[in-house]
């Protein structure tokens, strides 16, 4: 695969007239809003006409739309995007819609380190990274016959928890598993879930300092997942399973949350360790990332996933969170990204945060 030479592309860019572009979905309202606050022009890439929808949110509406028939057609807009000095902000849906391979070869300066994709999309590599950083992950059960506790079965590549199920015994596992799809079995961790939203800057040293750059904690959320989060309205899971109703983990929204303050130092330790390890493994995770955790009754964190870019869980905080307000008023993750680009452009450091 040809590695993109971001410096080559940037030489033709007018750094005082950069445009921020993203796909019209996921966290785009927040990204456009944040970019506008920092004085950037914005482009929304959308499948089909979405103007009517964005008209309803003038402060989150892109200045211009690139309308495509299917997301993969974005690649045809490379020249137009370059003419606009566009920098792409990838969010979860952006990568999902474009496909990993096309995302890696998309010839437009992109915020963050694209190499991280190889480490987060492969559950084995993800474990090497996170456990290598000293984090505790849920135990993995290699042989389904050894299921002797509640487990969660996750299909590979299934986004947003689709199709995942809980089993407590081998027989239950056999009843539910779709054997044609690759899967992982993890200990189901009992506790409360926190999805921690960090921002790592390799070029600014004004927050929680690391060997290079610094991290911030911008916010945290809890996902609202159907049907697991409401299942108790109908009865216990056991009762429902008897009549063939199984809870699922499909995300439908995000709930703002804060954590016991005494746990925050640990939150920073974990974020710092993940970044330090990423610097060793692949040159560093840049910008926003999220650790998806369960805190047990012993107040221990178990990390079941990392998302290496802006997550939709930051959407409750378009106008700041209880944490980001302590850094700068009215700062969303989308705005923080725009600020980083602005700072890098001003200090000729764009190649340190774009790939
Ligand atoms: P995404 O890529 O959108 O983060 P995903 O499809 O990779 O999602 P996970 O985030 O790994 O899936 O899991 C989906 C949901 O399942 C989580 O939000 C959480 O509620 C639950 N979950 C995952 N792993 C565990 C675990 N080990 N113990 C308890 N609950 C878990």
Tab-separated table of C-alpha atoms and ligand atoms in Angstrom:
chain	number	residue	atom	x	y	z
A	1	UNK	CA	0.000	0.000	0.000
A	2	UNK	CA	1.423	3.402	-0.956
A	3	UNK	CA	1.963	5.585	2.054
A	4	UNK	CA	0.507	9.042	1.623
A	5	UNK	CA	3.058	11.818	1.719
A	6	UNK	CA	1.154	14.474	3.567
A	7	UNK	CA	3.966	16.991	3.234
A	8	UNK	CA	3.790	16.781	-0.557
A	9	UNK	CA	0.084	17.569	-0.502
A	10	UNK	CA	0.491	20.312	2.082
A	11	UNK	CA	3.045	22.205	-0.015
A	12	UNK	CA	0.255	23.167	-2.411
A	13	UNK	CA	-2.087	24.214	0.435
A	14	UNK	CA	-2.821	27.788	1.456
A	15	UNK	CA	-2.348	27.296	5.217
A	16	UNK	CA	-4.252	30.462	6.015
A	17	UNK	CA	-7.337	29.222	4.240
A	18	UNK	CA	-7.772	25.667	5.429
A	19	UNK	CA	-11.168	23.991	5.242
A	20	UNK	CA	-12.410	21.316	7.587
A	21	UNK	CA	-14.308	18.478	5.948
A	22	UNK	CA	-16.122	15.465	7.282
A	23	UNK	CA	-18.906	13.080	6.440
A	24	UNK	CA	-22.393	14.289	7.397
A	25	UNK	CA	-23.167	11.834	10.178
A	26	UNK	CA	-21.969	10.640	13.616
A	27	UNK	CA	-20.450	13.773	15.245
A	28	UNK	CA	-20.544	16.101	12.249
A	29	UNK	CA	-22.792	18.757	13.846
A	30	UNK	CA	-20.271	19.125	16.657
A	31	UNK	CA	-17.252	19.050	14.298
A	32	UNK	CA	-18.732	21.754	12.028
A	33	UNK	CA	-19.783	23.839	15.017
A	34	UNK	CA	-16.305	23.599	16.560
A	35	UNK	CA	-14.551	24.380	13.274
A	36	UNK	CA	-16.734	27.457	12.691
A	37	UNK	CA	-15.976	28.727	16.188
A	38	UNK	CA	-12.281	28.585	15.310
A	39	UNK	CA	-12.880	30.460	12.051
A	40	UNK	CA	-12.591	27.596	9.561
A	41	UNK	CA	-14.697	27.092	6.464
A	42	UNK	CA	-16.395	23.688	6.445
A	43	UNK	CA	-17.407	21.048	3.891
A	44	UNK	CA	-19.979	18.343	4.558
A	45	UNK	CA	-19.697	15.206	2.461
A	46	UNK	CA	-23.072	13.571	2.260
A	47	UNK	CA	-24.775	10.722	0.506
A	48	UNK	CA	-27.786	12.406	-1.006
A	49	UNK	CA	-29.113	15.850	-0.206
A	50	UNK	CA	-28.946	16.670	3.529
A	51	UNK	CA	-29.308	20.449	3.356
A	52	UNK	CA	-32.828	20.365	4.742
A	53	UNK	CA	-31.643	18.530	7.838
A	54	UNK	CA	-28.680	20.852	8.470
A	55	UNK	CA	-30.882	23.938	7.914
A	56	UNK	CA	-32.501	22.918	11.182
A	57	UNK	CA	-29.153	23.453	12.957
A	58	UNK	CA	-27.583	26.600	11.448
A	59	UNK	CA	-24.652	26.593	13.906
A	60	UNK	CA	-23.785	22.998	13.025
A	61	UNK	CA	-24.281	23.309	9.285
A	62	UNK	CA	-21.342	23.034	6.858
A	63	UNK	CA	-20.688	26.004	4.568
A	64	UNK	CA	-20.696	23.746	1.544
A	65	UNK	CA	-21.864	20.235	0.651
A	66	UNK	CA	-20.187	17.649	-1.555
A	67	UNK	CA	-22.994	15.288	-2.446
A	68	UNK	CA	-22.014	11.778	-3.464
A	69	UNK	CA	-24.044	8.762	-4.527
A	70	UNK	CA	-22.176	6.400	-2.258
A	71	UNK	CA	-19.452	7.101	0.275
A	72	UNK	CA	-16.754	5.397	-1.761
A	73	UNK	CA	-17.289	8.136	-4.404
A	74	UNK	CA	-15.586	10.554	-2.000
A	75	UNK	CA	-12.344	9.400	-3.580
A	76	UNK	CA	-13.445	11.056	-6.825
A	77	UNK	CA	-13.459	14.416	-5.059
A	78	UNK	CA	-9.762	14.403	-4.199
A	79	UNK	CA	-8.922	17.292	-6.533
A	80	UNK	CA	-11.838	19.438	-5.406
A	81	UNK	CA	-10.993	18.821	-1.749
A	82	UNK	CA	-7.364	19.776	-2.342
A	83	UNK	CA	-8.391	22.950	-4.138
A	84	UNK	CA	-10.284	23.894	-0.987
A	85	UNK	CA	-7.197	23.154	1.186
A	86	UNK	CA	-9.311	20.548	2.927
A	87	UNK	CA	-8.342	18.630	6.021
A	88	UNK	CA	-10.528	15.647	6.734
A	89	UNK	CA	-11.682	14.812	10.254
A	90	UNK	CA	-12.366	11.092	10.339
A	91	UNK	CA	-15.052	9.905	12.752
A	92	UNK	CA	-16.225	6.351	13.381
A	93	UNK	CA	-18.779	6.374	10.578
A	94	UNK	CA	-16.356	7.983	8.136
A	95	UNK	CA	-13.967	5.045	8.419
A	96	UNK	CA	-16.824	2.537	8.441
A	97	UNK	CA	-18.508	3.945	5.320
A	98	UNK	CA	-15.320	4.394	3.336
A	99	UNK	CA	-13.835	1.039	4.315
A	100	UNK	CA	-10.447	0.605	5.974
A	101	UNK	CA	-8.437	0.109	2.807
A	102	UNK	CA	-9.848	3.158	1.026
A	103	UNK	CA	-9.473	5.227	4.200
A	104	UNK	CA	-5.781	4.333	4.364
A	105	UNK	CA	-5.178	5.405	0.765
A	106	UNK	CA	-7.450	8.473	0.703
A	107	UNK	CA	-5.098	11.123	-0.594
A	108	UNK	CA	-6.216	14.072	1.512
A	109	UNK	CA	-4.543	15.289	4.721
A	110	UNK	CA	-6.392	13.584	7.528
A	111	UNK	CA	-6.398	14.494	11.204
A	112	UNK	CA	-4.731	11.815	13.342
A	113	UNK	CA	-2.434	8.909	12.655
A	114	UNK	CA	-4.035	6.541	10.163
A	115	UNK	CA	-1.677	3.722	11.173
A	116	UNK	CA	-3.680	3.336	14.368
A	117	UNK	CA	-6.433	1.635	12.366
A	118	UNK	CA	-4.366	-1.538	12.059
A	119	UNK	CA	-3.993	-1.676	15.843
A	120	UNK	CA	-7.572	-0.960	16.852
A	121	UNK	CA	-9.401	-3.019	14.218
A	122	UNK	CA	-7.624	-6.279	15.051
A	123	UNK	CA	-8.733	-7.463	18.517
A	124	UNK	CA	-5.445	-9.379	18.990
A	125	UNK	CA	-3.296	-6.346	18.248
A	126	UNK	CA	-5.557	-4.133	20.344
A	127	UNK	CA	-4.907	-6.449	23.301
A	128	UNK	CA	-1.125	-6.327	22.731
A	129	UNK	CA	-1.341	-2.527	22.777
A	130	UNK	CA	-3.620	-2.056	25.782
A	131	UNK	CA	-2.211	-4.835	27.973
A	132	UNK	CA	1.269	-3.768	26.916
A	133	UNK	CA	0.364	-0.359	28.339
A	134	UNK	CA	-0.441	-2.039	31.659
A	135	UNK	CA	-4.240	-1.783	31.345
A	136	UNK	CA	-6.496	-4.590	32.526
A	137	UNK	CA	-8.774	-5.994	29.858
A	138	UNK	CA	-11.628	-8.471	30.346
A	139	UNK	CA	-10.349	-12.026	30.292
A	140	UNK	CA	-10.580	-13.751	26.931
A	141	UNK	CA	-11.996	-17.281	26.809
A	142	UNK	CA	-10.376	-19.164	23.945
A	143	UNK	CA	-12.348	-22.385	24.240
A	144	UNK	CA	-16.145	-22.007	24.504
A	145	UNK	CA	-16.299	-25.295	26.410
A	146	UNK	CA	-14.574	-23.469	29.265
A	147	UNK	CA	-17.377	-20.947	29.733
A	148	UNK	CA	-18.089	-21.040	33.465
A	149	UNK	CA	-19.099	-17.417	34.081
A	150	UNK	CA	-21.180	-14.809	32.239
A	151	UNK	CA	-19.450	-14.001	28.953
A	152	UNK	CA	-20.110	-11.629	26.091
A	153	UNK	CA	-19.649	-12.981	22.593
A	154	UNK	CA	-18.543	-10.380	20.060
A	155	UNK	CA	-18.487	-10.843	16.320
A	156	UNK	CA	-15.509	-9.300	14.576
A	157	UNK	CA	-16.105	-6.089	12.709
A	158	UNK	CA	-19.654	-5.831	14.122
A	159	UNK	CA	-20.003	-2.158	14.827
A	160	UNK	CA	-22.146	-0.701	17.543
A	161	UNK	CA	-22.562	-3.996	19.373
A	162	UNK	CA	-24.776	-5.582	16.703
A	163	UNK	CA	-25.388	-9.281	17.224
A	164	UNK	CA	-23.389	-9.500	20.452
A	165	UNK	CA	-24.877	-11.798	23.063
A	166	UNK	CA	-24.411	-12.903	26.643
A	167	UNK	CA	-23.996	-16.554	27.582
A	168	UNK	CA	-23.533	-18.126	30.974
A	169	UNK	CA	-22.861	-21.721	29.903
A	170	UNK	CA	-21.438	-23.617	26.947
A	171	UNK	CA	-24.933	-24.822	26.008
A	172	UNK	CA	-26.271	-21.287	25.929
A	173	UNK	CA	-23.322	-20.310	23.756
A	174	UNK	CA	-24.084	-23.162	21.327
A	175	UNK	CA	-27.727	-22.121	21.089
A	176	UNK	CA	-26.875	-18.551	20.058
A	177	UNK	CA	-23.615	-18.653	18.135
A	178	UNK	CA	-23.503	-18.069	14.378
A	179	UNK	CA	-20.514	-20.217	13.563
A	180	UNK	CA	-19.866	-18.785	10.094
A	181	UNK	CA	-18.699	-15.458	11.587
A	182	UNK	CA	-15.419	-14.974	13.462
A	183	UNK	CA	-15.992	-14.082	17.102
A	184	UNK	CA	-14.266	-13.396	20.434
A	185	UNK	CA	-15.491	-14.491	23.849
A	186	UNK	CA	-14.828	-12.164	26.770
A	187	UNK	CA	-15.630	-12.313	30.452
A	188	UNK	CA	-18.749	-10.146	30.954
A	189	UNK	CA	-17.473	-7.573	33.425
A	190	UNK	CA	-19.955	-6.607	36.126
A	191	UNK	CA	-19.774	-2.939	36.992
A	192	UNK	CA	-20.606	0.504	35.655
A	193	UNK	CA	-19.573	1.626	32.196
A	194	UNK	CA	-17.634	4.807	31.478
A	195	UNK	CA	-16.491	5.842	28.013
A	196	UNK	CA	-13.581	8.228	28.534
A	197	UNK	CA	-12.875	10.908	25.938
A	198	UNK	CA	-9.249	11.974	25.767
A	199	UNK	CA	-7.315	14.311	23.512
A	200	UNK	CA	-3.615	13.781	22.899
A	201	UNK	CA	-1.544	16.593	21.468
A	202	UNK	CA	1.984	15.647	20.413
A	203	UNK	CA	2.735	19.346	19.815
A	204	UNK	CA	1.385	21.133	22.899
A	205	UNK	CA	2.689	20.776	26.411
A	206	UNK	CA	0.086	22.645	28.401
A	207	UNK	CA	-1.912	19.766	29.907
A	208	UNK	CA	-1.116	16.398	31.580
A	209	UNK	CA	2.456	16.003	30.380
A	210	UNK	CA	3.850	12.921	28.674
A	211	UNK	CA	7.309	12.069	27.336
A	212	UNK	CA	6.169	13.987	24.252
A	213	UNK	CA	3.214	16.386	24.308
A	214	UNK	CA	0.281	16.127	26.697
A	215	UNK	CA	-3.208	14.724	27.164
A	216	UNK	CA	-6.510	16.223	28.220
A	217	UNK	CA	-9.668	14.593	29.491
A	218	UNK	CA	-12.466	16.384	27.637
A	219	UNK	CA	-15.536	14.428	28.726
A	220	UNK	CA	-17.091	11.033	29.356
A	221	UNK	CA	-20.389	9.360	28.512
A	222	UNK	CA	-22.342	6.191	28.939
A	223	UNK	CA	-23.873	4.601	25.897
A	224	UNK	CA	-27.565	3.914	25.766
A	225	UNK	CA	-27.836	0.428	24.365
A	226	UNK	CA	-30.936	-1.329	23.226
A	227	UNK	CA	-32.294	-3.603	24.418
A	228	UNK	CA	-29.982	-4.469	27.296
A	229	UNK	CA	-30.426	-1.122	29.082
A	230	UNK	CA	-34.213	-1.329	29.287
A	231	UNK	CA	-34.768	-5.044	29.453
A	232	UNK	CA	-35.714	-4.983	33.135
A	233	UNK	CA	-38.940	-3.161	32.237
A	234	UNK	CA	-40.306	-6.446	30.941
A	235	UNK	CA	-38.840	-8.846	33.488
A	236	UNK	CA	-35.516	-10.458	34.274
A	237	UNK	CA	-33.168	-11.432	31.468
A	238	UNK	CA	-33.591	-15.096	32.471
A	239	UNK	CA	-37.397	-14.869	32.186
A	240	UNK	CA	-37.182	-13.214	28.802
A	241	UNK	CA	-34.623	-15.647	27.464
A	242	UNK	CA	-36.984	-18.481	28.318
A	243	UNK	CA	-39.417	-17.081	25.765
A	244	UNK	CA	-36.678	-16.421	23.218
A	245	UNK	CA	-36.147	-12.681	23.793
A	246	UNK	CA	-32.441	-11.879	24.009
A	247	UNK	CA	-30.968	-8.523	24.970
A	248	UNK	CA	-28.801	-6.754	22.380
A	249	UNK	CA	-26.154	-4.003	22.546
A	250	UNK	CA	-27.029	-1.726	19.635
A	251	UNK	CA	-26.172	1.884	20.508
A	252	UNK	CA	-29.053	4.319	20.168
A	253	UNK	CA	-27.685	7.333	22.034
A	254	UNK	CA	-25.274	8.696	24.607
A	255	UNK	CA	-25.800	9.862	28.166
A	256	UNK	CA	-23.596	12.495	29.830
A	257	UNK	CA	-21.907	11.369	32.993
A	258	UNK	CA	-19.168	12.275	35.487
A	259	UNK	CA	-17.086	10.000	37.639
A	260	UNK	CA	-16.014	10.005	41.307
A	261	UNK	CA	-13.250	12.574	41.403
A	262	UNK	CA	-10.953	10.167	43.264
A	263	UNK	CA	-10.908	7.946	40.163
A	264	UNK	CA	-9.678	10.673	37.834
A	265	UNK	CA	-5.928	10.261	38.523
A	266	UNK	CA	-6.280	6.652	37.378
A	267	UNK	CA	-8.089	7.862	34.260
A	268	UNK	CA	-5.075	10.019	33.398
A	269	UNK	CA	-2.622	7.194	34.192
A	270	UNK	CA	-4.467	4.941	31.746
A	271	UNK	CA	-4.681	7.555	28.983
A	272	UNK	CA	-1.005	8.417	29.388
A	273	UNK	CA	0.074	4.764	29.278
A	274	UNK	CA	-1.974	4.106	26.139
A	275	UNK	CA	-0.382	7.068	24.364
A	276	UNK	CA	3.172	6.210	25.493
A	277	UNK	CA	2.727	2.645	24.247
A	278	UNK	CA	1.297	3.897	20.942
A	279	UNK	CA	4.367	6.077	20.476
A	280	UNK	CA	6.508	2.931	20.720
A	281	UNK	CA	4.288	0.754	18.587
A	282	UNK	CA	3.295	2.933	15.650
A	283	UNK	CA	4.366	6.536	16.093
A	284	UNK	CA	1.515	7.575	18.374
A	285	UNK	CA	-2.254	7.941	18.486
A	286	UNK	CA	-2.925	11.590	17.654
A	287	UNK	CA	-5.882	13.704	18.758
A	288	UNK	CA	-9.099	12.289	20.196
A	289	UNK	CA	-9.488	8.752	21.445
A	290	UNK	CA	-11.810	6.936	23.787
A	291	UNK	CA	-11.223	4.161	26.308
A	292	UNK	CA	-14.350	2.098	26.851
A	293	UNK	CA	-14.287	0.840	30.410
A	294	UNK	CA	-16.194	-0.928	33.137
A	295	UNK	CA	-15.460	0.071	36.730
A	296	UNK	CA	-15.945	-2.846	39.115
A	297	UNK	CA	-17.168	-2.672	42.698
A	298	UNK	CA	-13.507	-2.803	43.757
A	299	UNK	CA	-13.051	0.426	41.804
A	300	UNK	CA	-10.857	-1.241	39.214
A	301	UNK	CA	-11.012	-0.304	35.558
A	302	UNK	CA	-11.374	-2.977	32.926
A	303	UNK	CA	-10.919	-1.634	29.422
A	304	UNK	CA	-12.805	-3.556	26.754
A	305	UNK	CA	-12.127	-1.373	23.723
A	306	UNK	CA	-10.319	1.664	22.367
A	307	UNK	CA	-11.747	3.957	19.693
A	308	UNK	CA	-8.971	5.905	18.082
A	309	UNK	CA	-10.848	8.979	16.899
A	310	UNK	CA	-13.720	11.259	17.888
A	311	UNK	CA	-16.561	9.154	19.306
A	312	UNK	CA	-20.270	9.973	19.172
A	313	UNK	CA	-20.201	9.927	22.979
A	314	UNK	CA	-18.748	13.452	22.817
A	315	UNK	CA	-21.985	14.749	21.247
A	316	UNK	CA	-23.684	15.679	24.545
A	317	UNK	CA	-20.906	18.256	24.954
A	318	UNK	CA	-21.140	20.543	21.911
A	319	UNK	CA	-20.917	23.421	24.393
A	320	UNK	CA	-18.435	21.885	26.808
A	321	UNK	CA	-18.462	19.252	29.539
A	322	UNK	CA	-17.884	19.479	33.307
A	323	UNK	CA	-14.234	18.623	32.521
A	324	UNK	CA	-13.565	20.658	29.375
A	325	UNK	CA	-15.125	23.715	31.041
A	326	UNK	CA	-12.199	23.523	33.484
A	327	UNK	CA	-9.809	23.809	30.539
A	328	UNK	CA	-11.594	26.354	28.380
A	329	UNK	CA	-15.249	27.397	28.302
A	330	UNK	CA	-17.404	26.184	25.422
A	331	UNK	CA	-14.932	23.625	24.109
A	332	UNK	CA	-16.226	20.459	22.503
A	333	UNK	CA	-13.971	17.731	21.131
A	334	UNK	CA	-14.839	19.053	17.656
A	335	UNK	CA	-13.644	22.501	18.651
A	336	UNK	CA	-10.506	21.083	20.300
A	337	UNK	CA	-9.618	19.346	17.027
A	338	UNK	CA	-10.062	22.629	15.132
A	339	UNK	CA	-7.856	24.397	17.680
A	340	UNK	CA	-5.125	21.820	17.250
A	341	UNK	CA	-5.174	22.292	13.476
A	342	UNK	CA	-5.106	26.057	13.886
A	343	UNK	CA	-2.156	25.883	16.296
A	344	UNK	CA	-0.267	23.477	14.027
A	345	UNK	CA	-0.881	25.640	10.939
A	346	UNK	CA	0.377	28.726	12.754
A	347	UNK	CA	3.513	26.971	14.005
A	348	UNK	CA	4.277	25.004	10.816
A	349	UNK	CA	3.580	21.700	12.553
A	350	UNK	CA	0.722	20.381	10.425
A	351	UNK	CA	2.728	17.324	9.380
A	352	UNK	CA	2.933	16.308	13.067
A	353	UNK	CA	-0.842	15.894	13.418
A	354	UNK	CA	-1.986	14.957	9.905
A	355	UNK	CA	-1.336	11.776	7.932
B	1	LIG	P1	-17.915	0.126	18.902
B	1	LIG	O1	-16.926	-0.190	17.832
B	1	LIG	O2	-19.076	0.937	18.449
B	1	LIG	O3	-17.256	0.634	20.166
B	1	LIG	P2	-18.194	-2.683	19.171
B	1	LIG	O4	-19.139	-3.275	18.206
B	1	LIG	O5	-16.741	-2.839	18.927
B	1	LIG	O6	-18.602	-1.205	19.358
B	1	LIG	P3	-17.920	-3.044	22.018
B	1	LIG	O7	-17.790	-1.584	22.258
B	1	LIG	O8	-16.728	-3.897	22.249
B	1	LIG	O9	-18.519	-3.281	20.574
B	1	LIG	O10	-19.119	-3.606	22.874
B	1	LIG	C1	-20.476	-3.160	22.725
B	1	LIG	C2	-21.116	-3.048	24.087
B	1	LIG	O11	-21.098	-4.314	24.773
B	1	LIG	C3	-20.396	-2.106	25.045
B	1	LIG	O12	-20.791	-0.779	24.847
B	1	LIG	C4	-20.785	-2.640	26.414
B	1	LIG	O13	-22.068	-2.219	26.833
B	1	LIG	C5	-20.856	-4.125	26.181
B	1	LIG	N1	-19.594	-4.796	26.515
B	1	LIG	C6	-18.554	-5.017	25.683
B	1	LIG	N2	-17.592	-5.728	26.276
B	1	LIG	C7	-18.028	-5.989	27.525
B	1	LIG	C8	-17.493	-6.732	28.635
B	1	LIG	N3	-16.334	-7.388	28.548
B	1	LIG	N4	-18.235	-6.793	29.769
B	1	LIG	C9	-19.442	-6.163	29.856
B	1	LIG	N5	-19.995	-5.483	28.834
B	1	LIG	C10	-19.312	-5.396	27.694
